[in-house]
Coordinates of C-alpha atoms in Angstrom, one line a residue:
X262 CA 14.9 -38.2 -13.1
X263 CA 14.9 -35.6 -10.2
X264 CA 12.9 -36.4 -6.8
X265 CA 9.4 -34.9 -6.7
X266 CA 9.8 -31.5 -5.3
X267 CA 8.1 -31.3 -1.3
X268 CA 4.9 -29.6 -1.3
X269 CA 5.5 -26.4 0.4
X270 CA 2.4 -25.0 3.1
X271 CA -0.3 -23.1 1.8
X272 CA 0.5 -19.1 1.9
X273 CA -2.1 -16.8 1.8
X274 CA -3.4 -15.2 -0.6
X275 CA -0.5 -12.6 -1.5
X276 CA -0.8 -9.3 -1.5
X277 CA -3.8 -8.1 0.5
X278 CA -2.2 -5.5 3.0
X279 CA -3.8 -7.5 5.7
X280 CA -2.8 -11.2 5.2
X281 CA -6.1 -13.7 6.3
X282 CA -8.5 -11.0 7.1
X283 CA -11.3 -10.8 4.5
X284 CA -13.2 -7.9 3.7
X285 CA -10.1 -5.0 4.5
X286 CA -8.4 -4.7 1.1
X287 CA -8.1 -1.8 -1.6
X288 CA -9.1 -3.5 -4.5
X289 CA -10.0 -1.6 -8.0
X290 CA -13.0 -3.0 -9.9
X291 CA -10.8 -2.0 -13.3
X292 CA -10.9 1.4 -15.0
X293 CA -8.9 4.3 -15.0
X294 CA -8.8 6.1 -11.8
X295 CA -10.3 9.7 -11.6
X296 CA -7.7 11.0 -8.8
X297 CA -4.8 12.9 -9.4
X298 CA -2.1 11.8 -12.0
X299 CA 0.2 9.5 -11.1
X300 CA 3.4 10.8 -10.6
X301 CA 6.2 9.5 -13.5
X302 CA 8.7 8.3 -11.0
X303 CA 8.1 7.5 -7.6
X304 CA 9.7 8.5 -4.4
X305 CA 13.2 8.0 -4.6
X306 CA 14.2 8.1 -0.5
X307 CA 12.5 10.2 2.7
X308 CA 14.0 13.4 1.6
X309 CA 16.4 14.9 4.2
X310 CA 15.7 18.9 3.2
X311 CA 11.9 18.9 4.2
X312 CA 11.8 20.5 7.4
X313 CA 9.4 18.9 9.8
X314 CA 6.4 17.0 8.0
X315 CA 3.4 18.0 10.9
X316 CA 2.4 21.3 11.8
X317 CA 3.1 23.2 14.8
X318 CA 1.4 22.7 18.3
X319 CA -2.5 25.0 18.1
X320 CA -1.2 27.8 20.1
X321 CA -4.8 28.8 20.3
X322 CA -4.8 26.5 22.9
X323 CA -8.5 24.3 21.3
X324 CA -7.9 20.7 21.8
X325 CA -9.0 19.2 19.0
X326 CA -11.4 15.5 19.0
X327 CA -10.2 12.3 16.9
X328 CA -13.0 10.0 16.9
X329 CA -11.3 6.6 15.8
X330 CA -13.9 4.0 14.2
X331 CA -12.5 0.3 13.8
X332 CA -13.9 -2.7 13.8
X333 CA -12.5 -4.0 16.8
X334 CA -15.7 -6.0 17.8
X335 CA -15.0 -8.6 14.6
X336 CA -13.9 -11.8 15.3
X337 CA -12.7 -11.7 11.8
X338 CA -10.9 -7.6 10.8
X339 CA -10.5 -6.7 14.9
X340 CA -6.4 -8.0 14.6
X341 CA -5.6 -5.9 11.4
X342 CA -7.6 -2.8 13.5
X343 CA -6.0 -3.8 16.8
X344 CA -2.6 -3.6 14.6
X345 CA -3.8 -0.5 13.0
X346 CA -4.9 1.3 16.5
X347 CA -1.7 0.2 17.4
X348 CA 0.4 2.8 14.9
X349 CA -2.4 5.4 15.6
X350 CA -1.9 5.7 19.1
X351 CA 2.0 5.7 18.1
X352 CA 1.6 8.5 16.2
X353 CA -1.0 10.4 18.4
X354 CA 1.7 9.8 21.5
X355 CA 4.3 11.1 19.4
X356 CA 2.2 14.3 18.9
X357 CA -0.9 14.5 21.2
X358 CA -0.1 17.9 22.4
X359 CA -3.9 19.9 21.4
X360 CA -5.7 16.8 20.9
X361 CA -7.4 14.1 22.7
X362 CA -8.3 10.6 20.6
X363 CA -11.3 8.5 21.2
X364 CA -10.9 4.9 20.7
X365 CA -14.9 4.2 19.3
X366 CA -15.0 0.2 18.8
X367 CA -18.2 -1.4 16.2
X368 CA -18.7 -5.2 14.7
X369 CA -19.4 -6.1 11.6
X370 CA -23.3 -5.2 11.4
X371 CA -23.4 -2.2 8.2
X372 CA -26.0 -0.8 11.1
X373 CA -23.6 -0.9 13.5
X374 CA -20.9 1.0 11.8
X375 CA -23.1 3.6 10.4
X376 CA -25.4 4.3 13.7
X377 CA -21.1 4.6 15.7
X378 CA -20.2 6.9 12.9
X379 CA -23.4 9.3 12.7
X380 CA -22.9 9.4 16.9
X381 CA -18.9 10.1 16.1
X382 CA -19.8 12.4 13.8
X383 CA -21.4 14.5 16.4
X384 CA -19.4 14.2 19.0
X385 CA -15.8 14.3 17.6
X386 CA -14.0 17.6 15.6
X387 CA -12.5 14.6 13.2
X388 CA -13.4 10.6 12.5
X389 CA -10.9 8.9 11.6
X390 CA -12.6 5.0 10.2
X391 CA -14.5 3.6 9.0
X392 CA -11.6 0.0 7.7
X393 CA -13.8 -2.6 6.3
X394 CA -14.5 -1.9 2.6
X395 CA -18.0 -2.1 3.2
X396 CA -18.1 0.3 6.1
X397 CA -16.6 2.6 3.8
X398 CA -19.0 2.1 1.2
X399 CA -21.6 2.7 3.1
X400 CA -20.9 5.8 4.9
X401 CA -20.1 7.1 1.2
X402 CA -23.7 6.4 -0.1
X403 CA -25.2 7.8 3.3
X404 CA -25.4 11.6 4.0
X405 CA -23.7 11.1 7.6
X406 CA -20.5 12.4 6.5
X407 CA -21.0 16.5 8.3
X408 CA -17.4 16.6 9.2
X409 CA -13.8 16.1 8.5
X410 CA -13.6 12.0 7.9
X411 CA -10.7 10.4 7.3
X412 CA -11.6 6.5 5.4
X413 CA -9.1 3.6 6.1
X414 CA -10.7 1.8 2.7
X415 CA -11.6 2.4 -0.7
X416 CA -15.6 2.2 -0.9
X417 CA -17.0 -0.2 -4.2
X418 CA -16.7 0.9 -7.6
X419 CA -14.1 3.6 -6.5
X420 CA -14.0 5.0 -10.3
X421 CA -17.9 5.9 -9.8
X422 CA -18.4 6.6 -5.8
X423 CA -19.3 10.6 -5.4
X424 CA -17.5 10.8 -2.5
X425 CA -18.6 13.1 -0.3
X426 CA -16.5 16.6 -0.1
X427 CA -15.5 16.1 3.5
X428 CA -14.4 13.1 2.9
X429 CA -10.7 11.3 2.5
X430 CA -9.6 7.8 1.4
X431 CA -6.4 7.5 2.2
X432 CA -6.6 3.0 2.4
X433 CA -3.4 1.2 0.9
X434 CA -4.0 0.3 -2.9
X435 CA -2.3 -2.4 -4.6
X436 CA -3.9 -1.3 -7.7
X437 CA -2.5 1.6 -7.8
X438 CA 0.8 0.3 -6.6
X439 CA 0.7 -1.4 -9.6
X440 CA -0.2 1.7 -12.0
X441 CA 2.5 3.3 -10.3
X442 CA 5.1 0.6 -11.2
X443 CA 4.0 1.0 -14.4
X444 CA 4.3 4.5 -15.1
X445 CA 7.8 4.4 -13.2
X446 CA 9.1 1.7 -15.7
X447 CA 7.5 3.8 -18.8
X448 CA 9.9 6.4 -17.3
X449 CA 12.6 4.3 -17.6
X450 CA 11.7 2.0 -20.8
X451 CA 10.0 4.7 -23.1
X452 CA 8.5 2.9 -25.9
X453 CA 9.4 -0.7 -24.9
X454 CA 7.2 -3.4 -24.9
X455 CA 6.4 -4.9 -21.5
X456 CA 5.1 -8.7 -20.6
X457 CA 2.8 -9.2 -17.8
X458 CA 3.7 -12.7 -15.4
X459 CA 1.2 -14.0 -13.2
X460 CA 0.1 -16.9 -12.0
X461 CA -3.5 -16.6 -11.7
X462 CA -4.7 -15.8 -8.0
X463 CA -7.1 -13.9 -7.9
X464 CA -4.7 -10.7 -6.4
X465 CA -2.4 -11.1 -8.4
X466 CA -5.1 -11.0 -11.6
X467 CA -6.1 -7.6 -10.2
X468 CA -2.3 -6.4 -10.3
X469 CA -1.5 -7.6 -13.8
X470 CA -4.9 -6.1 -14.7
X471 CA -4.4 -2.2 -13.2
X472 CA -0.1 -2.5 -14.4
X473 CA -1.2 -3.5 -18.2
X474 CA -4.1 -0.6 -18.7
X475 CA -1.5 1.9 -16.9
X476 CA 1.1 0.8 -19.7
X477 CA -1.3 0.8 -22.4
X478 CA -2.4 4.2 -21.3
X479 CA 1.2 5.4 -21.1
X480 CA 1.2 4.5 -25.0
X481 CA 3.0 1.1 -24.6
X482 CA 2.1 -2.5 -25.9
X483 CA 1.9 -5.3 -23.9
X484 CA 1.1 -9.3 -23.4
X485 CA -0.2 -10.9 -20.3
X486 CA 0.9 -14.9 -19.6
X487 CA -0.2 -16.8 -16.7
X488 CA 1.5 -19.3 -15.5
X489 CA 0.1 -22.5 -13.5
X490 CA 1.5 -23.0 -10.0
X491 CA 0.5 -26.1 -7.6
X492 CA 1.4 -25.4 -4.2
X493 CA 3.3 -22.4 -5.0
X494 CA 5.7 -23.9 -7.5
X495 CA 5.8 -22.8 -11.1
X496 CA 5.5 -25.2 -13.4
X497 CA 8.7 -26.3 -14.5
X498 CA 7.5 -27.3 -18.3
X499 CA 6.0 -23.4 -18.4
X500 CA 9.3 -21.5 -17.5
X501 CA 10.9 -23.6 -20.2
X502 CA 8.6 -22.8 -22.9
X503 CA 8.9 -19.1 -21.4
X504 CA 12.2 -18.6 -21.9
X505 CA 12.3 -20.1 -25.7
X506 CA 10.0 -17.2 -25.9
X507 CA 11.9 -14.9 -24.3
X508 CA 15.1 -15.7 -26.3
X509 CA 13.2 -15.4 -29.5
X510 CA 11.4 -12.6 -29.0
X511 CA 11.8 -10.7 -25.6
X512 CA 9.8 -7.8 -24.5
X513 CA 11.4 -4.7 -23.2
X514 CA 10.8 -5.8 -19.7
X515 CA 8.9 -7.9 -17.8
X516 CA 6.5 -6.9 -15.0
X517 CA 6.0 -10.0 -12.1
X518 CA 2.6 -9.8 -10.6
X519 CA 3.9 -12.7 -8.9
X520 CA 4.9 -13.7 -5.0
X521 CA 8.7 -13.1 -3.8
X522 CA 9.2 -17.3 -4.3
X523 CA 7.4 -17.6 -7.8
X524 CA 9.8 -14.2 -8.2
X525 CA 12.8 -16.3 -7.3
X526 CA 11.5 -19.6 -9.7
X527 CA 11.3 -17.1 -12.5
X528 CA 14.5 -15.1 -12.2
X529 CA 16.1 -19.3 -11.9
X530 CA 14.5 -19.6 -15.0
X531 CA 15.1 -17.2 -17.3
X532 CA 18.1 -15.6 -15.5
X533 CA 18.9 -11.8 -15.7
X534 CA 19.4 -9.9 -18.7
X535 CA 15.4 -8.6 -18.9
X536 CA 14.7 -5.7 -16.7
X537 CA 11.7 -7.0 -13.7
X538 CA 9.5 -5.2 -12.0
X539 CA 6.9 -5.8 -9.2
X540 CA 4.8 -4.6 -6.2
X541 CA 5.1 -4.9 -2.9
X542 CA 3.9 -8.0 -3.3
X543 CA 7.8 -9.4 -4.0
X544 CA 8.8 -8.3 -0.6
X545 CA 7.6 -10.7 1.9
X546 CA 9.5 -8.8 4.9
X547 CA 12.4 -9.4 7.6
X548 CA 12.8 -13.9 7.7
X549 CA 10.3 -14.4 5.3
X550 CA 12.3 -15.6 3.1
X551 CA 13.0 -14.3 -0.8
X552 CA 16.6 -13.5 -0.3
X553 CA 19.7 -14.3 -2.0
X554 CA 20.8 -13.3 -4.9
X555 CA 18.6 -14.4 -7.7
X556 CA 16.4 -11.5 -7.1
X557 CA 19.1 -8.6 -7.5
X558 CA 18.1 -6.2 -9.7
X559 CA 14.7 -6.8 -9.0
X560 CA 12.7 -3.4 -8.8
X561 CA 9.6 -2.9 -6.7
X562 CA 7.8 -0.5 -4.9
X563 CA 6.9 -0.6 -1.3
X564 CA 6.3 1.7 2.1
X565 CA 9.3 3.1 3.9
X566 CA 8.4 1.3 6.6
X567 CA 9.3 -1.4 4.6
X568 CA 12.7 -0.8 3.5
X569 CA 13.6 2.3 4.9
X570 CA 13.8 1.1 8.5
X571 CA 16.7 2.7 9.6
X572 CA 15.8 6.3 8.6
X573 CA 15.4 8.7 11.3
X574 CA 12.1 9.8 9.8
X575 CA 11.1 5.8 11.0
X576 CA 12.8 5.0 13.9
X577 CA 10.9 7.4 16.1
X578 CA 7.8 5.3 15.9
X579 CA 8.4 2.0 17.6
X580 CA 8.0 -1.1 15.6
X581 CA 4.1 -2.9 16.0
X582 CA 4.0 -5.6 19.0
X583 CA 5.1 -9.1 17.8
X584 CA 2.8 -12.2 18.9
X585 CA 4.4 -14.7 20.7
X586 CA 4.1 -17.6 18.7
X587 CA 5.1 -16.1 14.8
X588 CA 6.1 -12.9 13.5
X589 CA 3.6 -10.6 11.8
X590 CA 3.1 -10.4 8.1
X591 CA 4.7 -7.8 6.0
X592 CA 1.0 -6.8 4.9
X593 CA 0.4 -7.2 9.0
X594 CA 3.0 -4.3 8.9
X595 CA 1.9 -2.2 6.5
X596 CA -1.4 -1.8 8.3
X597 CA 0.1 -1.1 11.3
X598 CA 2.1 1.7 9.3
X599 CA -1.0 2.9 7.6
X600 CA -2.0 3.9 11.5
X601 CA 0.8 5.9 11.6
X602 CA -0.3 8.0 8.9
X603 CA -3.4 8.4 9.7
X604 CA -3.4 10.1 12.5
X605 CA -0.1 12.3 11.2
X606 CA -3.2 13.0 8.6
X607 CA -5.6 13.9 10.8
X608 CA -3.4 16.0 12.7
X609 CA -2.5 18.2 9.8
X610 CA -6.6 18.2 8.0
X611 CA -7.3 20.0 12.4
X612 CA -4.7 22.3 11.5
X613 CA -4.8 23.3 8.5
X614 CA -8.6 23.3 7.5
X615 CA -9.3 23.0 3.5
X616 CA -5.3 23.9 3.1
X617 CA -3.3 21.5 0.7
X618 CA -0.4 20.1 2.5
X619 CA 2.4 17.6 1.7
X620 CA 3.9 14.5 4.5
X621 CA 6.8 12.7 4.3
X622 CA 5.2 9.2 5.5
X623 CA 6.1 6.0 6.9
X624 CA 3.4 4.7 3.9
X625 CA 5.0 6.9 1.4
X626 CA 5.0 11.1 0.3
X627 CA 1.1 11.8 1.2
X628 CA -0.4 14.5 -0.7
X629 CA -4.0 16.2 0.2
X630 CA -5.3 18.9 -1.4
X631 CA -8.8 20.3 -2.1
X632 CA -10.2 20.4 -5.2
X633 CA -13.8 22.1 -5.9
X634 CA -14.5 21.3 -2.3
X635 CA -13.5 17.9 -2.1
X636 CA -10.6 16.4 -0.6
X637 CA -7.9 14.5 -2.7
X638 CA -5.6 12.4 -1.3
X639 CA -2.3 11.0 -3.3
X640 CA 0.0 8.5 -2.2
X641 CA 3.5 8.3 -4.0
X642 CA 5.0 5.0 -2.8
X643 CA 8.9 4.0 -1.9
X644 CA 11.1 3.3 -5.0
X645 CA 13.2 0.1 -3.9
X646 CA 15.2 -3.2 -5.3
X647 CA 16.4 -6.2 -4.4
X648 CA 20.8 -5.3 -3.3
X649 CA 22.7 -8.0 -2.4
X650 CA 19.5 -10.6 -1.5
X651 CA 17.9 -7.9 0.4
X652 CA 15.1 -5.1 -0.4
X653 CA 16.5 -1.5 -0.4
X654 CA 16.2 1.9 -1.0
X655 CA 16.5 2.9 -5.1
X656 CA 18.7 4.1 -6.3
X657 CA 21.2 2.3 -4.3
X658 CA 23.6 4.9 -2.5
X659 CA 26.7 5.0 -4.8
X660 CA 24.7 4.8 -7.7
X661 CA 26.1 8.3 -9.3
X662 CA 23.2 10.6 -10.5
X663 CA 21.4 10.6 -13.5
X664 CA 22.6 13.2 -15.9

């Protein structure tokens, strides 16, 4: 009988885009999003043939005032807000001509946020924020939005929420990511059946639900298996049962609503014969495990900031400050990247009022358009795969183009 496994230290809730910082994640409540159609294919790298993404500095000498509204006085959200502020200011320092940024801090109380937001609307040309989901919901339900506003999170019940005309929502959404993975997989495996594997964590169930909804919308067949996990380890007995099931009735592909360590356990148990897809939850970031050949070939989506660090359009921005006692989680680094793109979007909105534009951002390919007077935002994330034990841009550089 093999010796018992040593207990694994408890891991933070995976895939929150702000690990250990509650109430800022972007989770849908279910249902099909009432936004632009999801592209069939994800972005396959920052394009080399594009002109510079940012518009030229204004030539009329006009100074645009941007208010960055963040919960810097919040005990729970303060660290995340500070990291997002650092990313925003890094982008501002690079393209500051014609712009002035005021950092406006708030606490957690909704009344505090709304009062401060109302003052920012009077004093600034553009407001970026709030960050907390509850605060965004309060702003959406108010009548305070009179100037261009870029929310850093999604409101509650985002499918039913009626957004103010001048409000643009650019928050990261793991559900939107899962739906994009489903559309990508359906384009590569047309007509295939999908088996979704989850370990039952709340975020994993949300990822699973979002993928399933989009897969069904694409016309595919899907089944869901929820696996047991103790201290992060998948059940050996369930792995044996799953291997037998896959041998008897193999699906066309697997979708892993798991973390990176669990996906590696899965691959060791069942092999690599079936195509396996996932979200950025499968990428724990540099130096955080999951390296090794077990995950090679697994396809996922993530931000260019995480998988294209050597690209010139990513390298122009400094890396986020690292704590003295530990390395930032990948989710916290994604927040820093969101701060960079938040300034870039705000800059474009100021210089192109009401006009559509696209950016190759560090969080993905970004598109803003006006639909009947309502600003619409879409992010297409970066296609990636595990190659030689590490996450890299997909398809690999030596892959011949599809005919």
